[in-house]
Amino acid sequence: MTDTAAIEVLADVHRGVGRILLNRPKALNALTTGMVAAIDRVLAAWEHTPLSAVVLASTSTKAFCAGGDIRTIREHSLAGDAEASERFFASEYRLNARIAEYPVPVVSLIDGVCMGGGLGLSIHGSFRVVTERAVLAMPETGIGFFPDVGASYFLPRLPGAIGMYLGLTGHQLDAADALYTGLATHFVAADGLEAVGDALADSPDDPVDVVLNRLAGRSPVAQSALAEVRADVDRAFGAPSLGEIDKRLRHLGTPWAQVASAALESASPQSLEITHALLAQGRQRTLRECLAAELALTRTTIRTPDFLEGVRAALVDKDRTPHWQRASLDGRTPPA
């Protein structure tokens, strides 16, 4: 592991509990190839260590992990270095699969932002603990990319059409919504998060679920805004095509539907098409099949004008005004 990766990923075993801390706070723990490789190596080494659980957390209260270091991927694409991008995505997806198949429970402590690659690290583990500061999203269609890290496996398996809604619009979930959808499994207040590792170590023979329930604060799930619009989500985003989704949203005309429509209108039309097809197919694929399909898609997508432009607008120049190759899904120019 490089010196940088060693500093950006801290790992130890404490009383039978493995602890991995993401420690790149200034970049909101955006994952580099080195960080992914470091986490993977630690988990591989621990497979032969008698552990009761592995806890994955962050040294920052602002972010668990804001995703993959997409700015660097864009730089690789501009430099024509396809190999470097391939290395990143292949190692990231290999890590996602390792977490999903890990022999002991992986417990992610999500405090602050958890997007894209952050969900890839957490969602494939058995337990995802959120605090009141948690914000979860898969915002890739807004940068000319698509929901990856196994999202084509886990999004279609959320209740109803929630996964399609989240994948296409990049809608941000708070703790209540994360618990309602099942993306999160437990709620622990931020000031109680430090106690999780010790509690697991104190009760190695108790099921992790029982230990986390002992620590859990009052769940905010009853305040889920997504639950209130669930029927409309299923009606609109359960439509068989993007055009029909758009039509149903316009027909609903509610404040929620208008926000969802605006999100689709501002996203990359290319990304929406890729995402819709990918999520529709993902329901019948295994996780490894989904990851393989996503890896194949990265090779072409990261070279497209929409990806280069989307990342420029969101993360490089930060002007938030991407100019997509096509004006909108059906070729209409969106209203000014």
mmCIF file of N, CA, C and O in Angstrom, residues 41-97:
data_model
loop_
_atom_site.group_PDB
_atom_site.id
_atom_site.type_symbol
_atom_site.label_atom_id
_atom_site.label_comp_id
_atom_site.label_asym_id
_atom_site.label_seq_id
_atom_site.Cartn_x
_atom_site.Cartn_y
_atom_site.Cartn_z
ATOM 1 N N ARG A 41 -7.239 -5.091 0.221
ATOM 2 C CA ARG A 41 -6.146 -5.874 0.814
ATOM 3 C C ARG A 41 -6.412 -6.181 2.284
ATOM 4 O O ARG A 41 -6.174 -7.289 2.759
ATOM 5 N N VAL A 42 -6.915 -5.181 3.006
ATOM 6 C CA VAL A 42 -7.221 -5.371 4.427
ATOM 7 C C VAL A 42 -8.291 -6.453 4.590
ATOM 8 O O VAL A 42 -8.143 -7.382 5.396
ATOM 9 N N LEU A 43 -9.366 -6.356 3.820
ATOM 10 C CA LEU A 43 -10.441 -7.344 3.924
ATOM 11 C C LEU A 43 -9.958 -8.743 3.540
ATOM 12 O O LEU A 43 -10.338 -9.739 4.165
ATOM 13 N N ALA A 44 -9.105 -8.810 2.504
ATOM 14 C CA ALA A 44 -8.564 -10.111 2.078
ATOM 15 C C ALA A 44 -7.737 -10.727 3.210
ATOM 16 O O ALA A 44 -7.857 -11.919 3.515
ATOM 17 N N ALA A 45 -6.911 -9.917 3.869
ATOM 18 C CA ALA A 45 -6.071 -10.411 4.964
ATOM 19 C C ALA A 45 -6.920 -10.875 6.143
ATOM 20 O O ALA A 45 -6.612 -11.874 6.796
ATOM 21 N N TRP A 46 -8.006 -10.161 6.419
ATOM 22 C CA TRP A 46 -8.852 -10.476 7.574
ATOM 23 C C TRP A 46 -9.750 -11.693 7.362
ATOM 24 O O TRP A 46 -10.340 -12.195 8.310
ATOM 25 N N GLU A 47 -9.843 -12.163 6.147
ATOM 26 C CA GLU A 47 -10.703 -13.329 5.900
ATOM 27 C C GLU A 47 -10.232 -14.539 6.709
ATOM 28 O O GLU A 47 -10.997 -15.451 6.973
ATOM 29 N N HIS A 48 -8.953 -14.520 7.094
ATOM 30 C CA HIS A 48 -8.394 -15.650 7.846
ATOM 31 C C HIS A 48 -8.183 -15.291 9.316
ATOM 32 O O HIS A 48 -7.489 -15.985 10.031
ATOM 33 N N THR A 49 -8.785 -14.168 9.740
ATOM 34 C CA THR A 49 -8.701 -13.730 11.139
ATOM 35 C C THR A 49 -10.056 -13.970 11.797
ATOM 36 O O THR A 49 -11.085 -13.645 11.200
ATOM 37 N N PRO A 50 -10.078 -14.544 13.002
ATOM 38 C CA PRO A 50 -11.386 -14.753 13.659
ATOM 39 C C PRO A 50 -11.989 -13.434 14.158
ATOM 40 O O PRO A 50 -11.592 -12.923 15.198
ATOM 41 N N LEU A 51 -12.890 -12.895 13.377
ATOM 42 C CA LEU A 51 -13.542 -11.620 13.730
ATOM 43 C C LEU A 51 -15.033 -11.850 13.963
ATOM 44 O O LEU A 51 -15.625 -12.755 13.365
ATOM 45 N N SER A 52 -15.645 -11.017 14.807
ATOM 46 C CA SER A 52 -17.099 -11.102 14.964
ATOM 47 C C SER A 52 -17.808 -10.159 14.002
ATOM 48 O O SER A 52 -18.968 -10.369 13.647
ATOM 49 N N ALA A 53 -17.114 -9.096 13.564
ATOM 50 C CA ALA A 53 -17.689 -8.133 12.603
ATOM 51 C C ALA A 53 -16.585 -7.231 12.077
ATOM 52 O O ALA A 53 -15.493 -7.161 12.653
ATOM 53 N N VAL A 54 -16.899 -6.547 10.957
ATOM 54 C CA VAL A 54 -16.023 -5.495 10.432
ATOM 55 C C VAL A 54 -16.838 -4.208 10.402
ATOM 56 O O VAL A 54 -17.963 -4.196 9.890
ATOM 57 N N VAL A 55 -16.286 -3.152 10.981
ATOM 58 C CA VAL A 55 -16.948 -1.844 10.979
ATOM 59 C C VAL A 55 -16.246 -0.942 9.977
ATOM 60 O O VAL A 55 -15.015 -0.815 9.979
ATOM 61 N N LEU A 56 -17.034 -0.336 9.097
ATOM 62 C CA LEU A 56 -16.519 0.578 8.082
ATOM 63 C C LEU A 56 -17.069 1.964 8.397
ATOM 64 O O LEU A 56 -18.281 2.146 8.501
ATOM 65 N N ALA A 57 -16.163 2.934 8.617
ATOM 66 C CA ALA A 57 -16.618 4.265 9.034
ATOM 67 C C ALA A 57 -15.695 5.339 8.463
ATOM 68 O O ALA A 57 -14.799 5.048 7.671
ATOM 69 N N SER A 58 -15.924 6.576 8.873
ATOM 70 C CA SER A 58 -15.171 7.718 8.366
ATOM 71 C C SER A 58 -14.631 8.548 9.526
ATOM 72 O O SER A 58 -15.242 8.590 10.596
ATOM 73 N N THR A 59 -13.500 9.208 9.299
ATOM 74 C CA THR A 59 -12.966 10.105 10.335
ATOM 75 C C THR A 59 -13.649 11.469 10.267
ATOM 76 O O THR A 59 -13.445 12.314 11.125
ATOM 77 N N SER A 60 -14.462 11.685 9.234
ATOM 78 C CA SER A 60 -15.119 12.979 9.027
ATOM 79 C C SER A 60 -16.606 12.903 9.388
ATOM 80 O O SER A 60 -17.256 11.897 9.099
ATOM 81 N N THR A 61 -17.128 13.959 9.995
ATOM 82 C CA THR A 61 -18.574 13.987 10.275
ATOM 83 C C THR A 61 -19.360 14.515 9.071
ATOM 84 O O THR A 61 -20.581 14.435 9.038
ATOM 85 N N LYS A 62 -18.636 15.039 8.074
ATOM 86 C CA LYS A 62 -19.312 15.582 6.878
ATOM 87 C C LYS A 62 -19.676 14.499 5.880
ATOM 88 O O LYS A 62 -20.652 14.620 5.153
ATOM 89 N N ALA A 63 -18.836 13.474 5.819
ATOM 90 C CA ALA A 63 -19.054 12.464 4.783
ATOM 91 C C ALA A 63 -18.583 11.095 5.220
ATOM 92 O O ALA A 63 -17.512 10.948 5.819
ATOM 93 N N PHE A 64 -19.391 10.100 4.886
ATOM 94 C CA PHE A 64 -18.932 8.712 4.931
ATOM 95 C C PHE A 64 -18.045 8.509 3.707
ATOM 96 O O PHE A 64 -16.881 8.205 3.803
ATOM 97 N N CYS A 65 -18.617 8.758 2.531
ATOM 98 C CA CYS A 65 -17.849 8.693 1.277
ATOM 99 C C CYS A 65 -18.694 9.311 0.170
ATOM 100 O O CYS A 65 -19.804 8.867 -0.084
ATOM 101 N N ALA A 66 -18.137 10.342 -0.481
ATOM 102 C CA ALA A 66 -18.888 11.067 -1.507
ATOM 103 C C ALA A 66 -18.884 10.359 -2.854
ATOM 104 O O ALA A 66 -19.498 10.836 -3.808
ATOM 105 N N GLY A 67 -18.185 9.221 -2.958
ATOM 106 C CA GLY A 67 -18.180 8.466 -4.209
ATOM 107 C C GLY A 67 -16.783 8.200 -4.714
ATOM 108 O O GLY A 67 -15.795 8.378 -3.995
ATOM 109 N N GLY A 68 -16.697 7.777 -5.969
ATOM 110 C CA GLY A 68 -15.392 7.564 -6.583
ATOM 111 C C GLY A 68 -14.801 8.900 -7.005
ATOM 112 O O GLY A 68 -15.514 9.892 -7.158
ATOM 113 N N ASP A 69 -13.493 8.927 -7.185
ATOM 114 C CA ASP A 69 -12.814 10.164 -7.584
ATOM 115 C C ASP A 69 -13.004 10.370 -9.095
ATOM 116 O O ASP A 69 -12.124 10.099 -9.905
ATOM 117 N N ILE A 70 -14.200 10.836 -9.437
ATOM 118 C CA ILE A 70 -14.623 10.923 -10.844
ATOM 119 C C ILE A 70 -13.832 11.997 -11.614
ATOM 120 O O ILE A 70 -13.623 11.876 -12.819
ATOM 121 N N ARG A 71 -13.390 13.023 -10.912
ATOM 122 C CA ARG A 71 -12.561 14.051 -11.578
ATOM 123 C C ARG A 71 -11.318 13.415 -12.189
ATOM 124 O O ARG A 71 -10.922 13.746 -13.308
ATOM 125 N N THR A 72 -10.705 12.508 -11.427
ATOM 126 C CA THR A 72 -9.494 11.833 -11.910
ATOM 127 C C THR A 72 -9.812 10.943 -13.104
ATOM 128 O O THR A 72 -9.021 10.862 -14.053
ATOM 129 N N ILE A 73 -10.969 10.285 -13.078
ATOM 130 C CA ILE A 73 -11.381 9.442 -14.218
ATOM 131 C C ILE A 73 -11.514 10.309 -15.472
ATOM 132 O O ILE A 73 -11.091 9.920 -16.570
ATOM 133 N N ARG A 74 -12.086 11.490 -15.314
ATOM 134 C CA ARG A 74 -12.214 12.413 -16.446
ATOM 135 C C ARG A 74 -10.837 12.785 -16.989
ATOM 136 O O ARG A 74 -10.616 12.822 -18.204
ATOM 137 N N GLU A 75 -9.901 13.042 -16.067
ATOM 138 C CA GLU A 75 -8.531 13.389 -16.504
ATOM 139 C C GLU A 75 -7.901 12.231 -17.281
ATOM 140 O O GLU A 75 -7.229 12.444 -18.294
ATOM 141 N N HIS A 76 -8.119 11.008 -16.810
ATOM 142 C CA HIS A 76 -7.610 9.831 -17.547
ATOM 143 C C HIS A 76 -8.206 9.793 -18.954
ATOM 144 O O HIS A 76 -7.504 9.518 -19.930
ATOM 145 N N SER A 77 -9.520 10.062 -19.049
ATOM 146 C CA SER A 77 -10.195 10.011 -20.352
ATOM 147 C C SER A 77 -9.628 11.071 -21.296
ATOM 148 O O SER A 77 -9.377 10.804 -22.476
ATOM 149 N N LEU A 78 -9.445 12.280 -20.771
ATOM 150 C CA LEU A 78 -8.899 13.366 -21.596
ATOM 151 C C LEU A 78 -7.473 13.059 -22.038
ATOM 152 O O LEU A 78 -7.051 13.452 -23.122
ATOM 153 N N ALA A 79 -6.737 12.333 -21.196
ATOM 154 C CA ALA A 79 -5.349 11.993 -21.515
ATOM 155 C C ALA A 79 -5.249 10.715 -22.353
ATOM 156 O O ALA A 79 -4.165 10.307 -22.756
ATOM 157 N N GLY A 80 -6.418 10.088 -22.602
ATOM 158 C CA GLY A 80 -6.419 8.853 -23.389
ATOM 159 C C GLY A 80 -5.901 7.649 -22.613
ATOM 160 O O GLY A 80 -5.488 6.648 -23.198
ATOM 161 N N ASP A 81 -5.903 7.733 -21.269
ATOM 162 C CA ASP A 81 -5.381 6.645 -20.444
ATOM 163 C C ASP A 81 -6.519 5.726 -19.987
ATOM 164 O O ASP A 81 -6.951 5.754 -18.833
ATOM 165 N N ALA A 82 -6.986 4.905 -20.926
ATOM 166 C CA ALA A 82 -8.109 4.009 -20.631
ATOM 167 C C ALA A 82 -7.728 2.980 -19.575
ATOM 168 O O ALA A 82 -8.562 2.548 -18.775
ATOM 169 N N GLU A 83 -6.451 2.614 -19.571
ATOM 170 C CA GLU A 83 -5.986 1.574 -18.640
ATOM 171 C C GLU A 83 -6.150 1.997 -17.179
ATOM 172 O O GLU A 83 -6.540 1.208 -16.329
ATOM 173 N N ALA A 84 -5.853 3.268 -16.880
ATOM 174 C CA ALA A 84 -5.956 3.763 -15.505
ATOM 175 C C ALA A 84 -7.414 3.741 -15.032
ATOM 176 O O ALA A 84 -7.707 3.369 -13.894
ATOM 177 N N SER A 85 -8.332 4.132 -15.921
ATOM 178 C CA SER A 85 -9.759 4.106 -15.576
ATOM 179 C C SER A 85 -10.246 2.677 -15.374
ATOM 180 O O SER A 85 -10.980 2.378 -14.427
ATOM 181 N N GLU A 86 -9.825 1.789 -16.254
ATOM 182 C CA GLU A 86 -10.200 0.377 -16.165
ATOM 183 C C GLU A 86 -9.742 -0.199 -14.826
ATOM 184 O O GLU A 86 -10.473 -0.928 -14.160
ATOM 185 N N ARG A 87 -8.520 0.173 -14.436
ATOM 186 C CA ARG A 87 -7.955 -0.313 -13.171
ATOM 187 C C ARG A 87 -8.817 0.138 -11.989
ATOM 188 O O ARG A 87 -9.109 -0.622 -11.079
ATOM 189 N N PHE A 88 -9.230 1.405 -12.026
ATOM 190 C CA PHE A 88 -10.059 1.937 -10.937
ATOM 191 C C PHE A 88 -11.394 1.202 -10.841
ATOM 192 O O PHE A 88 -11.752 0.675 -9.789
ATOM 193 N N PHE A 89 -12.138 1.173 -11.952
ATOM 194 C CA PHE A 89 -13.474 0.567 -11.905
ATOM 195 C C PHE A 89 -13.407 -0.936 -11.601
ATOM 196 O O PHE A 89 -14.198 -1.446 -10.804
ATOM 197 N N ALA A 90 -12.458 -1.638 -12.228
ATOM 198 C CA ALA A 90 -12.352 -3.089 -11.999
ATOM 199 C C ALA A 90 -12.039 -3.384 -10.538
ATOM 200 O O ALA A 90 -12.638 -4.284 -9.927
ATOM 201 N N SER A 91 -11.128 -2.600 -9.932
ATOM 202 C CA SER A 91 -10.792 -2.854 -8.531
ATOM 203 C C SER A 91 -11.933 -2.428 -7.605
ATOM 204 O O SER A 91 -12.203 -3.082 -6.601
ATOM 205 N N GLU A 92 -12.648 -1.343 -7.961
ATOM 206 C CA GLU A 92 -13.774 -0.904 -7.141
ATOM 207 C C GLU A 92 -14.886 -1.958 -7.136
ATOM 208 O O GLU A 92 -15.431 -2.310 -6.085
ATOM 209 N N TYR A 93 -15.209 -2.478 -8.308
ATOM 210 C CA TYR A 93 -16.299 -3.457 -8.401
ATOM 211 C C TYR A 93 -15.904 -4.789 -7.759
ATOM 212 O O TYR A 93 -16.741 -5.491 -7.193
ATOM 213 N N ARG A 94 -14.603 -5.130 -7.840
ATOM 214 C CA ARG A 94 -14.115 -6.343 -7.175
ATOM 215 C C ARG A 94 -14.307 -6.204 -5.662
ATOM 216 O O ARG A 94 -14.716 -7.144 -4.978
ATOM 217 N N LEU A 95 -14.039 -5.005 -5.142
ATOM 218 C CA LEU A 95 -14.237 -4.738 -3.711
ATOM 219 C C LEU A 95 -15.723 -4.820 -3.340
ATOM 220 O O LEU A 95 -16.079 -5.385 -2.299
ATOM 221 N N ASN A 96 -16.597 -4.270 -4.183
ATOM 222 C CA ASN A 96 -18.052 -4.358 -3.935
ATOM 223 C C ASN A 96 -18.472 -5.821 -3.786
ATOM 224 O O ASN A 96 -19.212 -6.177 -2.865
ATOM 225 N N ALA A 97 -17.974 -6.677 -4.686
ATOM 226 C CA ALA A 97 -18.323 -8.104 -4.647
ATOM 227 C C ALA A 97 -17.756 -8.766 -3.390
ATOM 228 O O ALA A 97 -18.427 -9.598 -2.760
#
